């Protein structure tokens, strides 16, 4: 399993690099394409749009495919999208290429999370998913800063050529090390869509959209915040991005095991901490040293909620989790676009570069409120008897083979038992 998880994490690394590296290269992109900085910022939203659209659609199209086969197809499309960015001659063509590159993002991470959870077993699902998602966090320690440096030195397009090469390496690794996991027997597209409509799945997706918007309200404008408010030089921006990734990694390492024991409390604690950190960020960013420390903490508390929310949604879509797991990444990218929009509102209104942090804190509080409401409702009214305690990657298989209606008699997983404590 370690090599299989590493192969999946490498794909996540490529995805994380291409998603975030453009934020450090916006001035170069704007200058090369002869557009304004705000217009270049639309490329961030274009990628997010690709994720939002592609996650459910591509996952639905691949419902009956063996999961390793689906992962290979998603990686192939991702490579094409990034190569298209490298050769696109105009702003409009780059915009289209970013949508194309974003299409397989959520589908790969969603199916990859299911494969990781399947290999780890019920008691270590959150830890396995967190380990796979370490690829995203390490991308911000290594991939994004190095990509930003390479893009500044050799032209911004070279960063996406490097991403395409990493994705090819992931494709080869998945083919070599990830076992062929068949789609659960008896699970059909209709069941996957029905699982998406379960109230607790929808509550979880809304939590991701609102809570995570607070992170991206700040991160979308991290470069001008560091240069205009903290007084750092542009050469220091890659260091700041690496610090953010370090925080992300620390948060994922801590919250994965915590979520295996206390799933919902981990989500509550992460969102509450995020709101507090964002409030303090507007003050800390006034000085270079405190700004860098705040960036690390923001990465830790912000991305600490990623794996727990992913596992919660897998649990709540038990028996047909594929589209729901992928749609969680659509939710996070809606948060990406929404956070950039929220932060931009404050800047455009003349409230200064610290205003995105304050507005982001409000979004995190809304996310926490939704999570708490969902927890209260779930305590007295679970969506279905079949959700509690099955290994969501295998429950559909077992139920189909046994001829049950999904109510199931399997013992609860550690993560699911703990969330009801």
mmCIF file of C-alpha atoms in Angstrom:
data_model
loop_
_atom_site.group_PDB
_atom_site.id
_atom_site.type_symbol
_atom_site.label_atom_id
_atom_site.label_comp_id
_atom_site.label_asym_id
_atom_site.label_seq_id
_atom_site.Cartn_x
_atom_site.Cartn_y
_atom_site.Cartn_z
ATOM 1 C CA UNK A 1 0.000 0.000 0.000
ATOM 2 C CA UNK A 2 2.770 2.610 0.662
ATOM 3 C CA UNK A 3 3.816 2.697 -3.009
ATOM 4 C CA UNK A 4 0.188 2.829 -4.140
ATOM 5 C CA UNK A 5 -0.519 5.748 -1.804
ATOM 6 C CA UNK A 6 2.665 7.438 -3.022
ATOM 7 C CA UNK A 7 1.490 7.072 -6.634
ATOM 8 C CA UNK A 8 -1.853 8.668 -5.748
ATOM 9 C CA UNK A 9 -0.122 11.392 -3.739
ATOM 10 C CA UNK A 10 2.108 12.167 -6.736
ATOM 11 C CA UNK A 11 -1.001 12.808 -8.813
ATOM 12 C CA UNK A 12 -2.348 15.040 -6.049
ATOM 13 C CA UNK A 13 1.038 16.827 -6.042
ATOM 14 C CA UNK A 14 0.719 17.635 -9.745
ATOM 15 C CA UNK A 15 -2.873 18.807 -9.255
ATOM 16 C CA UNK A 16 -1.967 20.997 -6.290
ATOM 17 C CA UNK A 17 0.927 22.543 -8.169
ATOM 18 C CA UNK A 18 -1.076 23.492 -11.249
ATOM 19 C CA UNK A 19 -3.948 24.849 -9.149
ATOM 20 C CA UNK A 20 -1.884 27.151 -6.941
ATOM 21 C CA UNK A 21 1.236 28.034 -8.934
ATOM 22 C CA UNK A 22 -0.635 30.522 -11.093
ATOM 23 C CA UNK A 23 -1.378 32.617 -7.998
ATOM 24 C CA UNK A 24 2.339 33.313 -7.635
ATOM 25 C CA UNK A 25 2.743 34.035 -11.362
ATOM 26 C CA UNK A 26 -0.218 36.365 -11.989
ATOM 27 C CA UNK A 27 1.946 39.444 -12.681
ATOM 28 C CA UNK A 28 4.026 37.510 -15.250
ATOM 29 C CA UNK A 29 0.922 36.010 -16.864
ATOM 30 C CA UNK A 30 -0.803 39.393 -17.064
ATOM 31 C CA UNK A 31 2.254 41.036 -18.642
ATOM 32 C CA UNK A 32 2.806 38.256 -21.200
ATOM 33 C CA UNK A 33 -0.841 38.068 -22.263
ATOM 34 C CA UNK A 34 -1.242 41.880 -22.157
ATOM 35 C CA UNK A 35 -4.187 41.875 -19.760
ATOM 36 C CA UNK A 36 -4.817 43.474 -16.369
ATOM 37 C CA UNK A 37 -3.978 41.692 -13.134
ATOM 38 C CA UNK A 38 -7.675 41.287 -12.318
ATOM 39 C CA UNK A 39 -8.343 39.821 -15.771
ATOM 40 C CA UNK A 40 -5.462 37.390 -15.329
ATOM 41 C CA UNK A 41 -7.083 36.419 -12.027
ATOM 42 C CA UNK A 42 -9.990 35.002 -14.022
ATOM 43 C CA UNK A 43 -7.657 32.125 -14.938
ATOM 44 C CA UNK A 44 -7.921 30.996 -11.304
ATOM 45 C CA UNK A 45 -11.699 30.995 -11.560
ATOM 46 C CA UNK A 46 -11.522 29.185 -14.932
ATOM 47 C CA UNK A 47 -9.630 26.283 -13.379
ATOM 48 C CA UNK A 48 -12.087 26.185 -10.488
ATOM 49 C CA UNK A 49 -14.968 26.123 -12.970
ATOM 50 C CA UNK A 50 -13.394 23.137 -14.702
ATOM 51 C CA UNK A 51 -13.192 21.312 -11.370
ATOM 52 C CA UNK A 52 -16.796 22.131 -10.445
ATOM 53 C CA UNK A 53 -18.120 20.888 -13.782
ATOM 54 C CA UNK A 54 -15.727 18.014 -14.345
ATOM 55 C CA UNK A 55 -15.860 16.312 -10.953
ATOM 56 C CA UNK A 56 -19.470 15.062 -11.162
ATOM 57 C CA UNK A 57 -19.581 14.650 -14.941
ATOM 58 C CA UNK A 58 -16.350 12.704 -15.416
ATOM 59 C CA UNK A 59 -17.010 10.612 -12.327
ATOM 60 C CA UNK A 60 -20.500 9.794 -13.564
ATOM 61 C CA UNK A 61 -19.106 8.804 -16.965
ATOM 62 C CA UNK A 62 -16.587 6.491 -15.271
ATOM 63 C CA UNK A 63 -18.998 4.932 -12.758
ATOM 64 C CA UNK A 64 -18.749 1.429 -14.240
ATOM 65 C CA UNK A 65 -15.028 1.536 -14.999
ATOM 66 C CA UNK A 66 -12.491 -0.181 -12.729
ATOM 67 C CA UNK A 67 -11.168 2.572 -10.512
ATOM 68 C CA UNK A 68 -7.527 2.331 -11.571
ATOM 69 C CA UNK A 69 -8.604 2.645 -15.210
ATOM 70 C CA UNK A 70 -10.615 5.744 -14.320
ATOM 71 C CA UNK A 71 -7.616 7.252 -12.523
ATOM 72 C CA UNK A 72 -5.402 6.704 -15.584
ATOM 73 C CA UNK A 73 -7.945 8.379 -17.882
ATOM 74 C CA UNK A 74 -8.273 11.346 -15.539
ATOM 75 C CA UNK A 75 -4.488 11.771 -15.398
ATOM 76 C CA UNK A 76 -4.240 11.592 -19.186
ATOM 77 C CA UNK A 77 -6.776 14.413 -19.565
ATOM 78 C CA UNK A 78 -4.938 16.428 -16.932
ATOM 79 C CA UNK A 79 -1.681 16.114 -18.892
ATOM 80 C CA UNK A 80 -3.410 17.326 -22.069
ATOM 81 C CA UNK A 81 -4.871 20.336 -20.273
ATOM 82 C CA UNK A 82 -1.523 21.472 -18.926
ATOM 83 C CA UNK A 83 0.233 20.977 -22.256
ATOM 84 C CA UNK A 84 -2.519 23.082 -23.836
ATOM 85 C CA UNK A 85 -1.680 25.862 -21.369
ATOM 86 C CA UNK A 86 1.966 25.685 -22.432
ATOM 87 C CA UNK A 87 1.191 26.238 -26.134
ATOM 88 C CA UNK A 88 -1.962 28.417 -25.946
ATOM 89 C CA UNK A 89 -1.222 31.600 -27.959
ATOM 90 C CA UNK A 90 -3.864 33.992 -26.567
ATOM 91 C CA UNK A 91 -5.531 34.844 -23.267
ATOM 92 C CA UNK A 92 -8.771 33.232 -24.426
ATOM 93 C CA UNK A 93 -6.943 30.032 -25.352
ATOM 94 C CA UNK A 94 -5.169 29.953 -21.976
ATOM 95 C CA UNK A 95 -8.542 30.470 -20.291
ATOM 96 C CA UNK A 96 -9.970 27.464 -22.145
ATOM 97 C CA UNK A 97 -6.906 25.346 -21.353
ATOM 98 C CA UNK A 98 -7.295 26.081 -17.644
ATOM 99 C CA UNK A 99 -10.883 24.847 -17.753
ATOM 100 C CA UNK A 100 -9.689 21.690 -19.522
ATOM 101 C CA UNK A 101 -6.929 21.085 -16.963
ATOM 102 C CA UNK A 102 -9.422 21.533 -14.129
ATOM 103 C CA UNK A 103 -11.950 18.996 -15.427
ATOM 104 C CA UNK A 104 -10.224 15.841 -14.046
ATOM 105 C CA UNK A 105 -9.078 17.474 -10.772
ATOM 106 C CA UNK A 106 -12.000 16.513 -8.539
ATOM 107 C CA UNK A 107 -12.635 13.223 -10.326
ATOM 108 C CA UNK A 108 -9.054 12.044 -9.717
ATOM 109 C CA UNK A 109 -8.951 13.146 -6.078
ATOM 110 C CA UNK A 110 -12.414 11.749 -5.360
ATOM 111 C CA UNK A 111 -11.798 8.328 -6.886
ATOM 112 C CA UNK A 112 -8.263 8.338 -5.479
ATOM 113 C CA UNK A 113 -9.650 8.917 -1.987
ATOM 114 C CA UNK A 114 -12.003 5.953 -2.401
ATOM 115 C CA UNK A 115 -9.137 3.724 -3.529
ATOM 116 C CA UNK A 116 -6.995 4.884 -0.589
ATOM 117 C CA UNK A 117 -9.853 4.256 1.849
ATOM 118 C CA UNK A 118 -10.484 0.812 0.331
ATOM 119 C CA UNK A 119 -6.846 -0.200 0.718
ATOM 120 C CA UNK A 120 -6.607 1.079 4.306
ATOM 121 C CA UNK A 121 -9.806 -0.455 5.694
ATOM 122 C CA UNK A 122 -12.521 1.111 7.861
ATOM 123 C CA UNK A 123 -10.445 1.978 10.937
ATOM 124 C CA UNK A 124 -7.835 4.049 9.047
ATOM 125 C CA UNK A 125 -9.818 5.687 6.273
ATOM 126 C CA UNK A 126 -9.221 9.285 7.352
ATOM 127 C CA UNK A 127 -5.497 8.668 7.811
ATOM 128 C CA UNK A 128 -5.169 7.061 4.362
ATOM 129 C CA UNK A 129 -7.104 9.879 2.673
ATOM 130 C CA UNK A 130 -5.003 12.451 4.534
ATOM 131 C CA UNK A 131 -1.812 10.715 3.379
ATOM 132 C CA UNK A 132 -2.984 10.808 -0.225
ATOM 133 C CA UNK A 133 -3.921 14.477 0.106
ATOM 134 C CA UNK A 134 -0.427 15.174 1.437
ATOM 135 C CA UNK A 135 0.400 15.443 -2.251
ATOM 136 C CA UNK A 136 -1.645 18.648 -2.321
ATOM 137 C CA UNK A 137 0.072 20.058 0.731
ATOM 138 C CA UNK A 138 3.593 19.083 -0.332
ATOM 139 C CA UNK A 139 2.837 20.746 -3.670
ATOM 140 C CA UNK A 140 2.638 24.011 -1.769
ATOM 141 C CA UNK A 141 5.951 23.343 -0.016
ATOM 142 C CA UNK A 142 7.875 22.274 -3.103
ATOM 143 C CA UNK A 143 5.855 22.357 -6.311
ATOM 144 C CA UNK A 144 4.356 25.843 -6.094
ATOM 145 C CA UNK A 145 7.473 27.698 -4.889
ATOM 146 C CA UNK A 146 9.715 25.874 -7.365
ATOM 147 C CA UNK A 147 7.148 26.348 -10.135
ATOM 148 C CA UNK A 148 6.909 30.049 -9.284
ATOM 149 C CA UNK A 149 10.694 30.384 -9.344
ATOM 150 C CA UNK A 150 10.976 28.490 -12.635
ATOM 151 C CA UNK A 151 8.134 30.533 -14.113
ATOM 152 C CA UNK A 152 9.775 33.806 -13.097
ATOM 153 C CA UNK A 153 13.140 32.660 -14.445
ATOM 154 C CA UNK A 154 12.175 30.838 -17.660
ATOM 155 C CA UNK A 155 8.725 32.171 -18.456
ATOM 156 C CA UNK A 156 5.443 31.331 -16.735
ATOM 157 C CA UNK A 157 4.511 28.627 -19.265
ATOM 158 C CA UNK A 158 7.499 26.511 -18.228
ATOM 159 C CA UNK A 159 5.838 25.917 -14.847
ATOM 160 C CA UNK A 160 2.957 24.092 -16.518
ATOM 161 C CA UNK A 161 5.325 22.026 -18.645
ATOM 162 C CA UNK A 162 6.893 20.781 -15.397
ATOM 163 C CA UNK A 163 3.412 19.982 -14.047
ATOM 164 C CA UNK A 164 2.625 17.909 -17.142
ATOM 165 C CA UNK A 165 5.847 15.919 -16.663
ATOM 166 C CA UNK A 166 4.978 15.211 -13.013
ATOM 167 C CA UNK A 167 1.505 14.061 -14.040
ATOM 168 C CA UNK A 168 3.026 11.630 -16.547
ATOM 169 C CA UNK A 169 5.198 10.219 -13.738
ATOM 170 C CA UNK A 170 2.072 9.786 -11.609
ATOM 171 C CA UNK A 171 0.274 8.027 -14.452
ATOM 172 C CA UNK A 172 3.112 5.515 -14.799
ATOM 173 C CA UNK A 173 3.226 5.008 -11.006
ATOM 174 C CA UNK A 174 -0.521 4.417 -10.743
ATOM 175 C CA UNK A 175 -0.280 1.852 -13.520
ATOM 176 C CA UNK A 176 2.587 0.102 -11.732
ATOM 177 C CA UNK A 177 1.521 0.165 -8.079
ATOM 178 C CA UNK A 178 -2.194 0.831 -7.603
ATOM 179 C CA UNK A 179 -4.225 -2.403 -7.562
ATOM 180 C CA UNK A 180 -7.166 -2.774 -9.900
ATOM 181 C CA UNK A 181 -10.163 -1.947 -7.707
ATOM 182 C CA UNK A 182 -13.440 -2.767 -9.454
ATOM 183 C CA UNK A 183 -16.458 -0.533 -9.081
ATOM 184 C CA UNK A 184 -18.828 -1.954 -6.439
ATOM 185 C CA UNK A 185 -21.224 -4.504 -7.905
ATOM 186 C CA UNK A 186 -24.833 -3.439 -8.104
ATOM 187 C CA UNK A 187 -24.018 0.288 -7.856
ATOM 188 C CA UNK A 188 -25.492 2.261 -10.748
ATOM 189 C CA UNK A 189 -25.451 5.885 -11.785
ATOM 190 C CA UNK A 190 -28.975 6.319 -10.425
ATOM 191 C CA UNK A 191 -27.800 5.214 -6.979
ATOM 192 C CA UNK A 192 -24.800 7.539 -7.122
ATOM 193 C CA UNK A 193 -27.053 10.502 -7.955
ATOM 194 C CA UNK A 194 -29.494 9.499 -5.216
ATOM 195 C CA UNK A 195 -26.639 9.394 -2.695
ATOM 196 C CA UNK A 196 -25.733 12.959 -3.701
ATOM 197 C CA UNK A 197 -29.199 14.048 -2.604
ATOM 198 C CA UNK A 198 -28.876 12.762 0.968
ATOM 199 C CA UNK A 199 -29.219 15.704 3.362
ATOM 200 C CA UNK A 200 -25.987 15.002 5.237
ATOM 201 C CA UNK A 201 -24.025 14.851 1.965
ATOM 202 C CA UNK A 202 -25.439 18.233 0.970
ATOM 203 C CA UNK A 203 -24.710 19.696 4.413
ATOM 204 C CA UNK A 204 -21.130 18.464 4.109
ATOM 205 C CA UNK A 205 -20.687 20.027 0.665
ATOM 206 C CA UNK A 206 -22.110 23.346 1.885
ATOM 207 C CA UNK A 207 -19.714 23.263 4.838
ATOM 208 C CA UNK A 208 -16.801 22.879 2.419
ATOM 209 C CA UNK A 209 -17.979 25.759 0.206
ATOM 210 C CA UNK A 210 -18.475 28.241 3.037
ATOM 211 C CA UNK A 211 -15.665 27.232 5.364
ATOM 212 C CA UNK A 212 -12.991 26.921 2.728
ATOM 213 C CA UNK A 213 -13.909 30.245 1.081
ATOM 214 C CA UNK A 214 -12.231 31.891 4.050
ATOM 215 C CA UNK A 215 -8.900 30.287 3.168
ATOM 216 C CA UNK A 216 -9.024 31.368 -0.469
ATOM 217 C CA UNK A 217 -10.192 34.878 0.348
ATOM 218 C CA UNK A 218 -6.663 35.339 1.708
ATOM 219 C CA UNK A 219 -4.614 32.912 -0.380
ATOM 220 C CA UNK A 220 -5.835 34.318 -3.711
ATOM 221 C CA UNK A 221 -4.232 37.650 -2.799
ATOM 222 C CA UNK A 222 -1.284 36.389 -0.796
ATOM 223 C CA UNK A 223 1.283 37.887 -3.195
ATOM 224 C CA UNK A 224 0.080 41.529 -2.972
ATOM 225 C CA UNK A 225 -0.552 41.101 0.773
ATOM 226 C CA UNK A 226 3.057 40.108 1.346
ATOM 227 C CA UNK A 227 4.534 42.780 -0.905
ATOM 228 C CA UNK A 228 2.188 45.726 -0.272
ATOM 229 C CA UNK A 229 1.309 45.191 3.414
ATOM 230 C CA UNK A 230 4.116 43.116 4.947
ATOM 231 C CA UNK A 231 6.740 44.945 2.885
ATOM 232 C CA UNK A 232 8.418 41.843 1.442
ATOM 233 C CA UNK A 233 10.091 41.771 -1.963
ATOM 234 C CA UNK A 234 8.535 39.719 -4.790
ATOM 235 C CA UNK A 235 11.464 37.289 -4.443
ATOM 236 C CA UNK A 236 10.116 36.352 -1.011
ATOM 237 C CA UNK A 237 6.727 35.211 -2.323
ATOM 238 C CA UNK A 238 7.911 31.646 -3.160
ATOM 239 C CA UNK A 239 9.148 31.343 0.442
ATOM 240 C CA UNK A 240 5.735 32.403 1.727
ATOM 241 C CA UNK A 241 4.051 29.837 -0.516
ATOM 242 C CA UNK A 242 6.369 27.142 0.831
ATOM 243 C CA UNK A 243 5.486 28.142 4.399
ATOM 244 C CA UNK A 244 1.802 27.888 3.579
ATOM 245 C CA UNK A 245 2.383 24.403 2.225
ATOM 246 C CA UNK A 246 4.309 23.472 5.360
ATOM 247 C CA UNK A 247 1.309 24.477 7.434
ATOM 248 C CA UNK A 248 -0.996 22.470 5.179
ATOM 249 C CA UNK A 249 1.164 19.388 5.643
ATOM 250 C CA UNK A 250 1.264 19.737 9.417
ATOM 251 C CA UNK A 251 -2.489 20.203 9.540
ATOM 252 C CA UNK A 252 -3.117 17.115 7.424
ATOM 253 C CA UNK A 253 -0.748 14.975 9.496
ATOM 254 C CA UNK A 254 -2.513 15.948 12.722
ATOM 255 C CA UNK A 255 -6.160 15.951 11.656
ATOM 256 C CA UNK A 256 -6.106 12.638 9.751
ATOM 257 C CA UNK A 257 -5.583 10.461 12.858
ATOM 258 C CA UNK A 258 -7.800 12.784 14.949
ATOM 259 C CA UNK A 259 -10.639 12.368 12.475
ATOM 260 C CA UNK A 260 -10.355 8.578 12.694
ATOM 261 C CA UNK A 261 -11.300 8.961 16.374
ATOM 262 C CA UNK A 262 -13.443 12.100 16.500
ATOM 263 C CA UNK A 263 -14.682 13.001 13.031
ATOM 264 C CA UNK A 264 -17.183 15.796 13.592
ATOM 265 C CA UNK A 265 -15.322 17.384 16.543
ATOM 266 C CA UNK A 266 -12.233 17.605 14.309
ATOM 267 C CA UNK A 267 -14.273 19.443 11.676
ATOM 268 C CA UNK A 268 -15.743 21.812 14.272
ATOM 269 C CA UNK A 269 -12.353 22.540 15.804
ATOM 270 C CA UNK A 270 -10.692 23.176 12.443
ATOM 271 C CA UNK A 271 -13.374 25.632 11.303
ATOM 272 C CA UNK A 272 -13.436 27.484 14.620
ATOM 273 C CA UNK A 273 -9.641 27.761 14.591
ATOM 274 C CA UNK A 274 -9.762 28.988 10.996
ATOM 275 C CA UNK A 275 -12.125 31.842 11.897
ATOM 276 C CA UNK A 276 -9.868 32.962 14.762
ATOM 277 C CA UNK A 277 -6.683 32.724 12.691
ATOM 278 C CA UNK A 278 -8.201 34.778 9.863
ATOM 279 C CA UNK A 279 -9.179 37.521 12.311
ATOM 280 C CA UNK A 280 -5.646 37.611 13.670
ATOM 281 C CA UNK A 281 -4.134 37.416 10.184
ATOM 282 C CA UNK A 282 -5.243 40.958 9.345
ATOM 283 C CA UNK A 283 -3.014 42.190 12.200
ATOM 284 C CA UNK A 284 -0.139 39.717 11.796
ATOM 285 C CA UNK A 285 0.341 40.554 8.110
ATOM 286 C CA UNK A 286 1.551 44.053 9.029
ATOM 287 C CA UNK A 287 5.079 42.746 9.742
ATOM 288 C CA UNK A 288 7.138 40.279 7.651
ATOM 289 C CA UNK A 289 8.019 37.900 10.522
ATOM 290 C CA UNK A 290 4.527 37.696 12.016
ATOM 291 C CA UNK A 291 3.067 37.488 8.506
ATOM 292 C CA UNK A 292 5.149 34.401 7.703
ATOM 293 C CA UNK A 293 4.193 32.767 11.007
ATOM 294 C CA UNK A 294 0.522 33.500 10.335
ATOM 295 C CA UNK A 295 0.775 31.936 6.878
ATOM 296 C CA UNK A 296 1.984 28.656 8.410
ATOM 297 C CA UNK A 297 -0.859 28.586 10.937
ATOM 298 C CA UNK A 298 -3.423 29.507 8.278
ATOM 299 C CA UNK A 299 -2.287 26.595 6.119
ATOM 300 C CA UNK A 300 -2.516 24.200 9.068
ATOM 301 C CA UNK A 301 -6.010 25.097 10.265
ATOM 302 C CA UNK A 302 -7.397 25.746 6.790
ATOM 303 C CA UNK A 303 -6.410 22.492 5.141
ATOM 304 C CA UNK A 304 -6.795 20.482 8.322
ATOM 305 C CA UNK A 305 -10.506 20.186 7.567
ATOM 306 C CA UNK A 306 -10.011 18.732 4.060
ATOM 307 C CA UNK A 307 -9.581 15.032 4.839
ATOM 308 C CA UNK A 308 -12.201 14.950 7.647
ATOM 309 C CA UNK A 309 -14.828 16.487 5.368
ATOM 310 C CA UNK A 310 -13.898 14.073 2.583
ATOM 311 C CA UNK A 311 -14.356 11.084 4.906
ATOM 312 C CA UNK A 312 -17.619 12.461 6.311
ATOM 313 C CA UNK A 313 -19.072 12.722 2.814
ATOM 314 C CA UNK A 314 -17.825 9.233 1.894
ATOM 315 C CA UNK A 315 -19.521 7.914 5.046
ATOM 316 C CA UNK A 316 -22.774 9.700 4.339
ATOM 317 C CA UNK A 317 -22.884 8.510 0.721
ATOM 318 C CA UNK A 318 -22.276 4.936 1.857
ATOM 319 C CA UNK A 319 -22.868 2.331 -0.832
ATOM 320 C CA UNK A 320 -22.627 4.822 -3.723
ATOM 321 C CA UNK A 321 -19.913 7.309 -2.777
ATOM 322 C CA UNK A 322 -18.037 7.926 -6.026
ATOM 323 C CA UNK A 323 -19.773 11.058 -7.338
ATOM 324 C CA UNK A 324 -20.212 12.457 -3.827
ATOM 325 C CA UNK A 325 -16.502 12.044 -3.072
ATOM 326 C CA UNK A 326 -15.556 13.805 -6.310
ATOM 327 C CA UNK A 327 -18.163 16.530 -5.813
ATOM 328 C CA UNK A 328 -16.511 17.423 -2.527
ATOM 329 C CA UNK A 329 -13.625 18.760 -4.610
ATOM 330 C CA UNK A 330 -16.124 20.719 -6.683
ATOM 331 C CA UNK A 331 -17.262 22.245 -3.407
ATOM 332 C CA UNK A 332 -13.709 23.154 -2.441
ATOM 333 C CA UNK A 333 -13.190 24.820 -5.806
ATOM 334 C CA UNK A 334 -16.429 26.731 -5.509
ATOM 335 C CA UNK A 335 -14.859 27.925 -2.281
ATOM 336 C CA UNK A 336 -11.736 28.791 -4.275
ATOM 337 C CA UNK A 337 -13.678 30.955 -6.724
ATOM 338 C CA UNK A 338 -15.994 32.325 -4.040
ATOM 339 C CA UNK A 339 -13.130 33.190 -1.723
ATOM 340 C CA UNK A 340 -11.289 35.033 -4.486
ATOM 341 C CA UNK A 341 -14.503 36.929 -5.240
ATOM 342 C CA UNK A 342 -15.119 37.793 -1.569
ATOM 343 C CA UNK A 343 -11.553 38.985 -1.091
ATOM 344 C CA UNK A 344 -11.728 40.995 -4.294
ATOM 345 C CA UNK A 345 -14.876 42.762 -3.087
ATOM 346 C CA UNK A 346 -13.036 44.118 -0.072
ATOM 347 C CA UNK A 347 -10.063 45.278 -2.121
ATOM 348 C CA UNK A 348 -12.252 46.842 -4.821
ATOM 349 C CA UNK A 349 -14.250 48.680 -2.152
ATOM 350 C CA UNK A 350 -11.055 50.366 -0.986
ATOM 351 C CA UNK A 351 -10.877 48.480 2.318
ATOM 352 C CA UNK A 352 -7.263 47.507 1.740
ATOM 353 C CA UNK A 353 -5.359 44.254 1.308
ATOM 354 C CA UNK A 354 -6.134 43.108 4.858
ATOM 355 C CA UNK A 355 -9.898 43.106 4.239
ATOM 356 C CA UNK A 356 -9.944 39.616 2.614
ATOM 357 C CA UNK A 357 -8.861 38.112 5.947
ATOM 358 C CA UNK A 358 -11.748 39.731 7.825
ATOM 359 C CA UNK A 359 -14.283 38.759 5.176
ATOM 360 C CA UNK A 360 -12.794 35.240 5.129
ATOM 361 C CA UNK A 361 -13.297 34.947 8.887
ATOM 362 C CA UNK A 362 -16.991 35.613 8.350
ATOM 363 C CA UNK A 363 -17.153 32.845 5.751
ATOM 364 C CA UNK A 364 -15.426 30.412 8.145
ATOM 365 C CA UNK A 365 -17.987 31.234 10.858
ATOM 366 C CA UNK A 366 -20.788 30.452 8.401
ATOM 367 C CA UNK A 367 -19.123 27.149 7.561
ATOM 368 C CA UNK A 368 -18.877 26.283 11.246
ATOM 369 C CA UNK A 369 -22.549 27.131 11.760
ATOM 370 C CA UNK A 370 -23.552 24.817 8.907
ATOM 371 C CA UNK A 371 -21.360 22.013 10.288
ATOM 372 C CA UNK A 372 -22.905 22.363 13.757
ATOM 373 C CA UNK A 373 -26.445 22.340 12.349
ATOM 374 C CA UNK A 374 -25.628 19.235 10.316
ATOM 375 C CA UNK A 375 -24.236 17.512 13.401
ATOM 376 C CA UNK A 376 -27.346 18.257 15.448
ATOM 377 C CA UNK A 377 -29.668 17.056 12.703
ATOM 378 C CA UNK A 378 -27.631 13.900 12.145
ATOM 379 C CA UNK A 379 -27.684 12.995 15.818
ATOM 380 C CA UNK A 380 -31.454 12.592 15.829
ATOM 381 C CA UNK A 381 -32.219 11.851 12.201
ATOM 382 C CA UNK A 382 -29.539 9.960 10.211
ATOM 383 C CA UNK A 383 -30.134 9.974 6.479
ATOM 384 C CA UNK A 384 -30.471 6.224 6.196
ATOM 385 C CA UNK A 385 -29.809 3.112 8.166
ATOM 386 C CA UNK A 386 -27.233 2.082 5.649
ATOM 387 C CA UNK A 387 -24.923 4.999 6.310
ATOM 388 C CA UNK A 388 -23.814 4.297 9.796
ATOM 389 C CA UNK A 389 -20.704 2.332 9.965
ATOM 390 C CA UNK A 390 -20.100 0.676 6.611
ATOM 391 C CA UNK A 391 -16.911 0.954 4.711
ATOM 392 C CA UNK A 392 -18.308 3.141 1.966
ATOM 393 C CA UNK A 393 -15.984 1.808 -0.677
ATOM 394 C CA UNK A 394 -17.041 -1.757 -0.094
ATOM 395 C CA UNK A 395 -20.524 -1.505 1.349
ATOM 396 C CA UNK A 396 -22.188 -1.278 -2.036
ATOM 397 C CA UNK A 397 -20.326 -4.358 -3.156
ATOM 398 C CA UNK A 398 -21.298 -6.328 -0.086
ATOM 399 C CA UNK A 399 -24.921 -5.227 -0.154
ATOM 400 C CA UNK A 400 -25.262 -6.026 -3.846
ATOM 401 C CA UNK A 401 -23.788 -9.465 -3.453
ATOM 402 C CA UNK A 402 -25.906 -10.199 -0.378
ATOM 403 C CA UNK A 403 -29.053 -8.906 -2.025
ATOM 404 C CA UNK A 404 -29.818 -6.413 0.734
ATOM 405 C CA UNK A 405 -31.350 -2.987 0.393
ATOM 406 C CA UNK A 406 -28.354 -1.251 1.880
ATOM 407 C CA UNK A 407 -29.411 -1.348 5.512
ATOM 408 C CA UNK A 408 -26.399 -3.496 6.233
ATOM 409 C CA UNK A 409 -25.298 -5.255 9.352
ATOM 410 C CA UNK A 410 -21.615 -4.458 9.278
ATOM 411 C CA UNK A 411 -20.033 -3.058 12.453
ATOM 412 C CA UNK A 412 -19.384 0.651 12.609
ATOM 413 C CA UNK A 413 -16.054 2.027 11.501
ATOM 414 C CA UNK A 414 -13.982 3.908 14.027
ATOM 415 C CA UNK A 415 -14.559 7.200 12.233
ATOM 416 C CA UNK A 416 -18.308 6.736 12.035
ATOM 417 C CA UNK A 417 -18.708 5.538 15.622
ATOM 418 C CA UNK A 418 -16.729 8.466 16.920
ATOM 419 C CA UNK A 419 -18.726 11.078 15.074
ATOM 420 C CA UNK A 420 -21.862 10.090 16.967
ATOM 421 C CA UNK A 421 -20.228 10.171 20.384
#
